[in-house]
């Protein structure tokens, strides 16, 4: 059962929770959220194509490739139904999973998801992709976070360690050019978003410097919205206990 994707499978539970990180991250981005959820939630935390343990996955870059890859991996594992949570780029991947195979997705929790509007901070994305030491990475991550955020040291160290893998830095620069073209990101089709017939929660921070909070204006009215005045883009790190609380609501 090898699909070329790395996944950490931990905890216990009837319907697993799939966790999808953002651009430049890894499965480790969810560690604090998982700790807050506790051992009685089974979590499948992926390295998405082109990242970490999934660096060599073919054609990495587009969200559609990542969505298909995760769905194929779940099928290979014999898992027919999951809750899915995605942050930033992982949020767009989560939506595409639900649009591709809606019967497999019990709920969606989207943390500052990509694809809800064209605007994206391309300059910051490119700077993050090019950052090659802890100082540069720390600066980018602080810019991506709310003013009150105290980002854990291990976040910067994990981001730095990820880029030490041969070929990882080059791959991130390549993916960044796919995610943002001419200062814009690809947008998920509004009519398809509105067609999603499953519980969806969308979380955003007012201080998001990567994907503006005004993208919430494009969220279909039947999606539940959680908006936070003091949070930025790095929601799993800025408020892991609160994100875990929202995930528990999503999973019923």
PDB file of C-alpha atoms in Angstrom:
ATOM      1  CA  UNK A   1       0.000   0.000   0.000  1.00  0.00           C
ATOM      2  CA  UNK A   2       2.343   2.736  -1.265  1.00  0.00           C
ATOM      3  CA  UNK A   3       0.922   5.798  -2.948  1.00  0.00           C
ATOM      4  CA  UNK A   4       3.949   8.062  -2.595  1.00  0.00           C
ATOM      5  CA  UNK A   5       2.367  10.197   0.129  1.00  0.00           C
ATOM      6  CA  UNK A   6       3.644  10.435   3.664  1.00  0.00           C
ATOM      7  CA  UNK A   7       0.972  10.302   6.365  1.00  0.00           C
ATOM      8  CA  UNK A   8       1.113  10.118  10.139  1.00  0.00           C
ATOM      9  CA  UNK A   9      -1.717   7.930  11.428  1.00  0.00           C
ATOM     10  CA  UNK A  10      -2.411   8.401  15.142  1.00  0.00           C
ATOM     11  CA  UNK A  11      -5.189   8.157  17.699  1.00  0.00           C
ATOM     12  CA  UNK A  12      -8.466   6.267  17.596  1.00  0.00           C
ATOM     13  CA  UNK A  13     -11.935   7.029  16.295  1.00  0.00           C
ATOM     14  CA  UNK A  14     -14.711   5.744  14.087  1.00  0.00           C
ATOM     15  CA  UNK A  15     -14.430   8.351  11.307  1.00  0.00           C
ATOM     16  CA  UNK A  16     -10.853   9.605  10.868  1.00  0.00           C
ATOM     17  CA  UNK A  17      -9.918  13.267  10.638  1.00  0.00           C
ATOM     18  CA  UNK A  18      -7.706  14.155   7.678  1.00  0.00           C
ATOM     19  CA  UNK A  19      -5.385  17.119   8.319  1.00  0.00           C
ATOM     20  CA  UNK A  20      -3.947  19.075   5.377  1.00  0.00           C
ATOM     21  CA  UNK A  21      -1.254  21.712   5.944  1.00  0.00           C
ATOM     22  CA  UNK A  22      -0.634  24.927   4.043  1.00  0.00           C
ATOM     23  CA  UNK A  23       2.055  25.810   1.510  1.00  0.00           C
ATOM     24  CA  UNK A  24       5.572  25.277   2.818  1.00  0.00           C
ATOM     25  CA  UNK A  25       4.373  23.253   5.801  1.00  0.00           C
ATOM     26  CA  UNK A  26       4.134  19.610   6.766  1.00  0.00           C
ATOM     27  CA  UNK A  27       2.133  17.211   8.912  1.00  0.00           C
ATOM     28  CA  UNK A  28       3.940  18.683  11.938  1.00  0.00           C
ATOM     29  CA  UNK A  29       1.935  21.906  11.573  1.00  0.00           C
ATOM     30  CA  UNK A  30      -1.002  20.116  13.208  1.00  0.00           C
ATOM     31  CA  UNK A  31       0.882  18.705  16.193  1.00  0.00           C
ATOM     32  CA  UNK A  32      -0.505  21.151  18.790  1.00  0.00           C
ATOM     33  CA  UNK A  33      -4.049  20.831  17.406  1.00  0.00           C
ATOM     34  CA  UNK A  34      -3.774  17.044  17.612  1.00  0.00           C
ATOM     35  CA  UNK A  35      -2.573  17.248  21.202  1.00  0.00           C
ATOM     36  CA  UNK A  36      -5.583  19.424  22.042  1.00  0.00           C
ATOM     37  CA  UNK A  37      -7.949  16.958  20.336  1.00  0.00           C
ATOM     38  CA  UNK A  38      -6.636  14.048  22.397  1.00  0.00           C
ATOM     39  CA  UNK A  39      -5.964  10.422  21.598  1.00  0.00           C
ATOM     40  CA  UNK A  40      -9.594   9.488  20.976  1.00  0.00           C
ATOM     41  CA  UNK A  41      -9.647  11.186  17.574  1.00  0.00           C
ATOM     42  CA  UNK A  42      -7.957   9.261  14.801  1.00  0.00           C
ATOM     43  CA  UNK A  43      -5.916  11.745  12.744  1.00  0.00           C
ATOM     44  CA  UNK A  44      -4.371  11.183   9.332  1.00  0.00           C
ATOM     45  CA  UNK A  45      -1.941  14.061   8.958  1.00  0.00           C
ATOM     46  CA  UNK A  46      -0.432  14.280   5.482  1.00  0.00           C
ATOM     47  CA  UNK A  47       2.629  15.780   3.877  1.00  0.00           C
ATOM     48  CA  UNK A  48       1.050  17.109   0.697  1.00  0.00           C
ATOM     49  CA  UNK A  49       2.723  16.486  -2.684  1.00  0.00           C
ATOM     50  CA  UNK A  50       5.985  18.398  -3.008  1.00  0.00           C
ATOM     51  CA  UNK A  51       6.429  18.732   0.762  1.00  0.00           C
ATOM     52  CA  UNK A  52       8.498  16.761   3.279  1.00  0.00           C
ATOM     53  CA  UNK A  53       7.984  13.016   3.024  1.00  0.00           C
ATOM     54  CA  UNK A  54       5.928  13.522  -0.159  1.00  0.00           C
ATOM     55  CA  UNK A  55       8.567  15.657  -1.891  1.00  0.00           C
ATOM     56  CA  UNK A  56       8.918  13.353  -4.886  1.00  0.00           C
ATOM     57  CA  UNK A  57       5.211  12.949  -5.625  1.00  0.00           C
ATOM     58  CA  UNK A  58       4.817  13.545  -9.396  1.00  0.00           C
ATOM     59  CA  UNK A  59       3.321  16.762 -10.790  1.00  0.00           C
ATOM     60  CA  UNK A  60       3.203  18.419  -7.345  1.00  0.00           C
ATOM     61  CA  UNK A  61       1.894  21.960  -7.220  1.00  0.00           C
ATOM     62  CA  UNK A  62      -1.779  22.233  -8.197  1.00  0.00           C
ATOM     63  CA  UNK A  63      -4.381  21.733  -5.468  1.00  0.00           C
ATOM     64  CA  UNK A  64      -6.227  19.297  -7.739  1.00  0.00           C
ATOM     65  CA  UNK A  65      -3.171  17.014  -7.830  1.00  0.00           C
ATOM     66  CA  UNK A  66      -2.991  17.051  -4.033  1.00  0.00           C
ATOM     67  CA  UNK A  67      -6.713  16.345  -3.652  1.00  0.00           C
ATOM     68  CA  UNK A  68      -6.552  13.357  -5.982  1.00  0.00           C
ATOM     69  CA  UNK A  69      -3.430  12.088  -4.210  1.00  0.00           C
ATOM     70  CA  UNK A  70      -5.072  12.135  -0.774  1.00  0.00           C
ATOM     71  CA  UNK A  71      -8.260  10.513  -2.073  1.00  0.00           C
ATOM     72  CA  UNK A  72      -6.207   7.771  -3.738  1.00  0.00           C
ATOM     73  CA  UNK A  73      -4.264   7.206  -0.521  1.00  0.00           C
ATOM     74  CA  UNK A  74      -7.453   6.912   1.524  1.00  0.00           C
ATOM     75  CA  UNK A  75      -8.842   4.402  -0.958  1.00  0.00           C
ATOM     76  CA  UNK A  76      -5.624   2.380  -0.763  1.00  0.00           C
ATOM     77  CA  UNK A  77      -6.015   2.303   3.018  1.00  0.00           C
ATOM     78  CA  UNK A  78      -9.602   1.098   2.766  1.00  0.00           C
ATOM     79  CA  UNK A  79     -10.968   4.281   4.380  1.00  0.00           C
ATOM     80  CA  UNK A  80     -14.296   5.254   2.826  1.00  0.00           C
ATOM     81  CA  UNK A  81     -15.365   8.286   4.879  1.00  0.00           C
ATOM     82  CA  UNK A  82     -13.440  11.050   6.655  1.00  0.00           C
ATOM     83  CA  UNK A  83     -13.725  14.472   8.197  1.00  0.00           C
ATOM     84  CA  UNK A  84     -11.303  16.864   6.500  1.00  0.00           C
ATOM     85  CA  UNK A  85      -9.564  19.970   7.839  1.00  0.00           C
ATOM     86  CA  UNK A  86      -7.323  22.108   5.664  1.00  0.00           C
ATOM     87  CA  UNK A  87      -5.277  25.233   6.311  1.00  0.00           C
ATOM     88  CA  UNK A  88      -4.579  27.775   3.541  1.00  0.00           C
ATOM     89  CA  UNK A  89      -3.518  25.768   0.450  1.00  0.00           C
ATOM     90  CA  UNK A  90      -4.701  22.672   2.320  1.00  0.00           C
ATOM     91  CA  UNK A  91      -8.136  24.283   2.590  1.00  0.00           C
ATOM     92  CA  UNK A  92      -8.430  24.460  -1.190  1.00  0.00           C
ATOM     93  CA  UNK A  93      -7.293  20.831  -1.370  1.00  0.00           C
ATOM     94  CA  UNK A  94      -9.963  19.862   1.174  1.00  0.00           C
ATOM     95  CA  UNK A  95     -12.714  21.556  -0.860  1.00  0.00           C
ATOM     96  CA  UNK A  96     -11.590  19.816  -4.050  1.00  0.00           C
ATOM     97  CA  UNK A  97     -11.678  16.477  -2.250  1.00  0.00           C
ATOM     98  CA  UNK A  98     -15.306  17.121  -1.271  1.00  0.00           C
ATOM     99  CA  UNK A  99     -16.231  18.267  -4.783  1.00  0.00           C
ATOM    100  CA  UNK A 100     -14.531  15.235  -6.362  1.00  0.00           C
ATOM    101  CA  UNK A 101     -15.883  12.579  -4.018  1.00  0.00           C
ATOM    102  CA  UNK A 102     -18.599  14.097  -1.787  1.00  0.00           C
ATOM    103  CA  UNK A 103     -19.741  10.740  -0.424  1.00  0.00           C
ATOM    104  CA  UNK A 104     -16.309  10.317   1.209  1.00  0.00           C
ATOM    105  CA  UNK A 105     -16.310  13.598   3.152  1.00  0.00           C
ATOM    106  CA  UNK A 106     -18.385  13.848   6.338  1.00  0.00           C
ATOM    107  CA  UNK A 107     -17.449  17.477   7.085  1.00  0.00           C
ATOM    108  CA  UNK A 108     -15.055  20.241   6.075  1.00  0.00           C
ATOM    109  CA  UNK A 109     -13.214  22.639   8.371  1.00  0.00           C
ATOM    110  CA  UNK A 110     -11.362  25.301   6.398  1.00  0.00           C
ATOM    111  CA  UNK A 111      -8.802  27.532   8.133  1.00  0.00           C
ATOM    112  CA  UNK A 112      -8.059  30.649   6.031  1.00  0.00           C
ATOM    113  CA  UNK A 113      -8.542  28.532   2.902  1.00  0.00           C
ATOM    114  CA  UNK A 114      -7.133  29.253  -0.509  1.00  0.00           C
ATOM    115  CA  UNK A 115      -9.438  29.676  -3.477  1.00  0.00           C
ATOM    116  CA  UNK A 116     -12.182  31.891  -2.024  1.00  0.00           C
ATOM    117  CA  UNK A 117     -10.974  34.995  -3.853  1.00  0.00           C
ATOM    118  CA  UNK A 118      -8.259  36.004  -6.308  1.00  0.00           C
ATOM    119  CA  UNK A 119      -6.236  38.207  -3.936  1.00  0.00           C
ATOM    120  CA  UNK A 120      -3.100  36.713  -2.420  1.00  0.00           C
ATOM    121  CA  UNK A 121       0.054  38.262  -0.978  1.00  0.00           C
ATOM    122  CA  UNK A 122       2.350  37.002  -3.722  1.00  0.00           C
ATOM    123  CA  UNK A 123       5.361  38.921  -2.423  1.00  0.00           C
ATOM    124  CA  UNK A 124       5.143  37.348   1.026  1.00  0.00           C
ATOM    125  CA  UNK A 125       4.515  33.915  -0.500  1.00  0.00           C
ATOM    126  CA  UNK A 126       7.630  34.269  -2.665  1.00  0.00           C
ATOM    127  CA  UNK A 127       9.684  35.496   0.303  1.00  0.00           C
ATOM    128  CA  UNK A 128       8.531  32.513   2.360  1.00  0.00           C
ATOM    129  CA  UNK A 129       9.385  30.115  -0.465  1.00  0.00           C
ATOM    130  CA  UNK A 130      12.877  31.611  -0.797  1.00  0.00           C
ATOM    131  CA  UNK A 131      13.655  31.834   2.941  1.00  0.00           C
ATOM    132  CA  UNK A 132      16.644  29.596   3.605  1.00  0.00           C
ATOM    133  CA  UNK A 133      17.523  30.095   7.263  1.00  0.00           C
ATOM    134  CA  UNK A 134      15.736  30.348  10.605  1.00  0.00           C
ATOM    135  CA  UNK A 135      15.978  34.146  10.743  1.00  0.00           C
ATOM    136  CA  UNK A 136      14.316  34.613   7.346  1.00  0.00           C
ATOM    137  CA  UNK A 137      11.697  31.965   8.063  1.00  0.00           C
ATOM    138  CA  UNK A 138      10.937  33.472  11.468  1.00  0.00           C
ATOM    139  CA  UNK A 139      10.398  36.880   9.890  1.00  0.00           C
ATOM    140  CA  UNK A 140       7.978  35.454   7.306  1.00  0.00           C
ATOM    141  CA  UNK A 141       6.029  33.473   9.894  1.00  0.00           C
ATOM    142  CA  UNK A 142       5.722  36.524  12.149  1.00  0.00           C
ATOM    143  CA  UNK A 143       4.427  38.567   9.204  1.00  0.00           C
ATOM    144  CA  UNK A 144       1.854  35.853   8.570  1.00  0.00           C
ATOM    145  CA  UNK A 145       0.639  35.856  12.173  1.00  0.00           C
ATOM    146  CA  UNK A 146      -1.447  38.168  14.348  1.00  0.00           C
ATOM    147  CA  UNK A 147       0.246  40.836  16.439  1.00  0.00           C
ATOM    148  CA  UNK A 148      -0.368  38.940  19.664  1.00  0.00           C
ATOM    149  CA  UNK A 149       0.854  35.571  18.405  1.00  0.00           C
ATOM    150  CA  UNK A 150       3.647  33.821  20.238  1.00  0.00           C
ATOM    151  CA  UNK A 151       4.780  31.313  17.665  1.00  0.00           C
ATOM    152  CA  UNK A 152       6.487  28.233  19.114  1.00  0.00           C
ATOM    153  CA  UNK A 153      10.214  27.902  18.467  1.00  0.00           C
ATOM    154  CA  UNK A 154       9.640  24.453  17.026  1.00  0.00           C
ATOM    155  CA  UNK A 155       7.572  25.960  14.202  1.00  0.00           C
ATOM    156  CA  UNK A 156      10.573  27.853  12.813  1.00  0.00           C
ATOM    157  CA  UNK A 157      12.894  24.914  13.438  1.00  0.00           C
ATOM    158  CA  UNK A 158      10.512  22.496  11.680  1.00  0.00           C
ATOM    159  CA  UNK A 159      10.156  24.849   8.701  1.00  0.00           C
ATOM    160  CA  UNK A 160      13.940  25.170   8.504  1.00  0.00           C
ATOM    161  CA  UNK A 161      14.499  21.421   8.812  1.00  0.00           C
ATOM    162  CA  UNK A 162      11.981  20.798   6.024  1.00  0.00           C
ATOM    163  CA  UNK A 163      14.055  22.916   3.630  1.00  0.00           C
ATOM    164  CA  UNK A 164      17.265  21.054   4.355  1.00  0.00           C
ATOM    165  CA  UNK A 165      16.022  18.058   2.393  1.00  0.00           C
ATOM    166  CA  UNK A 166      17.729  18.019  -1.033  1.00  0.00           C
ATOM    167  CA  UNK A 167      15.418  19.510  -3.640  1.00  0.00           C
ATOM    168  CA  UNK A 168      12.850  20.858  -1.158  1.00  0.00           C
ATOM    169  CA  UNK A 169      13.722  24.559  -1.479  1.00  0.00           C
ATOM    170  CA  UNK A 170      13.634  24.386  -5.264  1.00  0.00           C
ATOM    171  CA  UNK A 171      10.312  22.551  -5.201  1.00  0.00           C
ATOM    172  CA  UNK A 172       8.755  25.185  -2.913  1.00  0.00           C
ATOM    173  CA  UNK A 173       9.789  27.975  -5.269  1.00  0.00           C
ATOM    174  CA  UNK A 174       8.267  26.006  -8.142  1.00  0.00           C
ATOM    175  CA  UNK A 175       4.999  25.434  -6.270  1.00  0.00           C
ATOM    176  CA  UNK A 176       4.816  29.114  -5.257  1.00  0.00           C
ATOM    177  CA  UNK A 177       4.894  30.094  -8.924  1.00  0.00           C
ATOM    178  CA  UNK A 178       1.975  27.710  -9.566  1.00  0.00           C
ATOM    179  CA  UNK A 179      -0.114  28.976  -6.646  1.00  0.00           C
ATOM    180  CA  UNK A 180       0.206  32.639  -7.526  1.00  0.00           C
ATOM    181  CA  UNK A 181       0.343  33.935 -11.087  1.00  0.00           C
ATOM    182  CA  UNK A 182       0.421  37.660 -11.869  1.00  0.00           C
ATOM    183  CA  UNK A 183      -0.376  38.383  -8.217  1.00  0.00           C
ATOM    184  CA  UNK A 184      -3.538  36.274  -8.200  1.00  0.00           C
ATOM    185  CA  UNK A 185      -4.523  32.808  -7.050  1.00  0.00           C
ATOM    186  CA  UNK A 186      -6.950  30.453  -8.721  1.00  0.00           C
ATOM    187  CA  UNK A 187     -10.502  30.690  -7.425  1.00  0.00           C
ATOM    188  CA  UNK A 188     -12.780  27.795  -6.577  1.00  0.00           C
ATOM    189  CA  UNK A 189     -15.957  28.011  -8.690  1.00  0.00           C
ATOM    190  CA  UNK A 190     -18.627  29.767  -6.551  1.00  0.00           C
ATOM    191  CA  UNK A 191     -21.478  27.650  -7.933  1.00  0.00           C
ATOM    192  CA  UNK A 192     -19.636  24.467  -6.985  1.00  0.00           C
ATOM    193  CA  UNK A 193     -18.948  25.765  -3.477  1.00  0.00           C
ATOM    194  CA  UNK A 194     -22.646  26.518  -3.089  1.00  0.00           C
ATOM    195  CA  UNK A 195     -23.486  22.974  -4.198  1.00  0.00           C
ATOM    196  CA  UNK A 196     -21.628  21.350  -1.293  1.00  0.00           C
ATOM    197  CA  UNK A 197     -24.243  19.533   0.756  1.00  0.00           C
ATOM    198  CA  UNK A 198     -22.318  18.757   3.938  1.00  0.00           C
ATOM    199  CA  UNK A 199     -21.345  20.601   7.124  1.00  0.00           C
ATOM    200  CA  UNK A 200     -18.687  23.233   6.350  1.00  0.00           C
ATOM    201  CA  UNK A 201     -16.986  25.598   8.804  1.00  0.00           C
ATOM    202  CA  UNK A 202     -14.710  28.419   7.660  1.00  0.00           C
ATOM    203  CA  UNK A 203     -12.297  30.111  10.055  1.00  0.00           C
ATOM    204  CA  UNK A 204     -10.471  33.394   9.393  1.00  0.00           C
ATOM    205  CA  UNK A 205      -8.379  35.910  11.270  1.00  0.00           C
ATOM    206  CA  UNK A 206      -8.886  39.632  10.699  1.00  0.00           C
ATOM    207  CA  UNK A 207      -5.092  40.104  10.693  1.00  0.00           C
ATOM    208  CA  UNK A 208      -4.436  37.619   7.877  1.00  0.00           C
ATOM    209  CA  UNK A 209      -1.674  39.082   5.667  1.00  0.00           C
ATOM    210  CA  UNK A 210      -1.655  36.225   3.142  1.00  0.00           C
ATOM    211  CA  UNK A 211      -5.326  35.762   2.205  1.00  0.00           C
ATOM    212  CA  UNK A 212      -7.513  38.744   3.198  1.00  0.00           C
ATOM    213  CA  UNK A 213     -10.407  38.206   5.582  1.00  0.00           C
ATOM    214  CA  UNK A 214     -12.721  39.892   3.057  1.00  0.00           C
ATOM    215  CA  UNK A 215     -12.713  36.572   1.199  1.00  0.00           C
ATOM    216  CA  UNK A 216     -15.358  35.642   3.759  1.00  0.00           C
ATOM    217  CA  UNK A 217     -17.728  37.743   1.624  1.00  0.00           C
ATOM    218  CA  UNK A 218     -17.531  34.937  -0.950  1.00  0.00           C
ATOM    219  CA  UNK A 219     -18.438  32.142   1.456  1.00  0.00           C
ATOM    220  CA  UNK A 220     -21.828  30.516   0.693  1.00  0.00           C
ATOM    221  CA  UNK A 221     -24.477  31.444   3.273  1.00  0.00           C
ATOM    222  CA  UNK A 222     -24.982  27.879   4.494  1.00  0.00           C
ATOM    223  CA  UNK A 223     -21.336  27.595   5.633  1.00  0.00           C
ATOM    224  CA  UNK A 224     -20.705  28.319   9.322  1.00  0.00           C
ATOM    225  CA  UNK A 225     -18.195  31.156   9.802  1.00  0.00           C
ATOM    226  CA  UNK A 226     -15.776  31.753  12.705  1.00  0.00           C
ATOM    227  CA  UNK A 227     -13.973  35.115  12.584  1.00  0.00           C
ATOM    228  CA  UNK A 228     -11.262  36.204  15.036  1.00  0.00           C
ATOM    229  CA  UNK A 229     -10.216  39.822  15.527  1.00  0.00           C
ATOM    230  CA  UNK A 230      -6.675  39.171  16.833  1.00  0.00           C
ATOM    231  CA  UNK A 231      -5.599  36.184  14.720  1.00  0.00           C
ATOM    232  CA  UNK A 232      -3.635  36.133  11.491  1.00  0.00           C
ATOM    233  CA  UNK A 233      -3.017  33.466   8.872  1.00  0.00           C
ATOM    234  CA  UNK A 234      -1.196  30.815  10.927  1.00  0.00           C
ATOM    235  CA  UNK A 235      -4.299  29.602  12.747  1.00  0.00           C
ATOM    236  CA  UNK A 236      -3.161  26.071  13.731  1.00  0.00           C
ATOM    237  CA  UNK A 237      -0.173  27.630  15.521  1.00  0.00           C
ATOM    238  CA  UNK A 238      -1.737  30.824  16.844  1.00  0.00           C
ATOM    239  CA  UNK A 239      -4.749  29.181  18.496  1.00  0.00           C
ATOM    240  CA  UNK A 240      -4.442  25.376  18.461  1.00  0.00           C
ATOM    241  CA  UNK A 241      -6.888  24.792  21.335  1.00  0.00           C
ATOM    242  CA  UNK A 242      -9.531  26.967  19.658  1.00  0.00           C
ATOM    243  CA  UNK A 243      -9.031  25.221  16.319  1.00  0.00           C
ATOM    244  CA  UNK A 244      -9.402  21.862  18.093  1.00  0.00           C
ATOM    245  CA  UNK A 245     -12.657  23.092  19.666  1.00  0.00           C
ATOM    246  CA  UNK A 246     -14.028  24.019  16.234  1.00  0.00           C
ATOM    247  CA  UNK A 247     -12.969  20.669  14.830  1.00  0.00           C
ATOM    248  CA  UNK A 248     -14.875  18.873  17.575  1.00  0.00           C
ATOM    249  CA  UNK A 249     -18.018  20.804  16.549  1.00  0.00           C
ATOM    250  CA  UNK A 250     -17.434  19.834  12.921  1.00  0.00           C
ATOM    251  CA  UNK A 251     -17.063  16.171  13.782  1.00  0.00           C
ATOM    252  CA  UNK A 252     -20.184  16.181  15.939  1.00  0.00           C
TER     253      UNK A 252
END
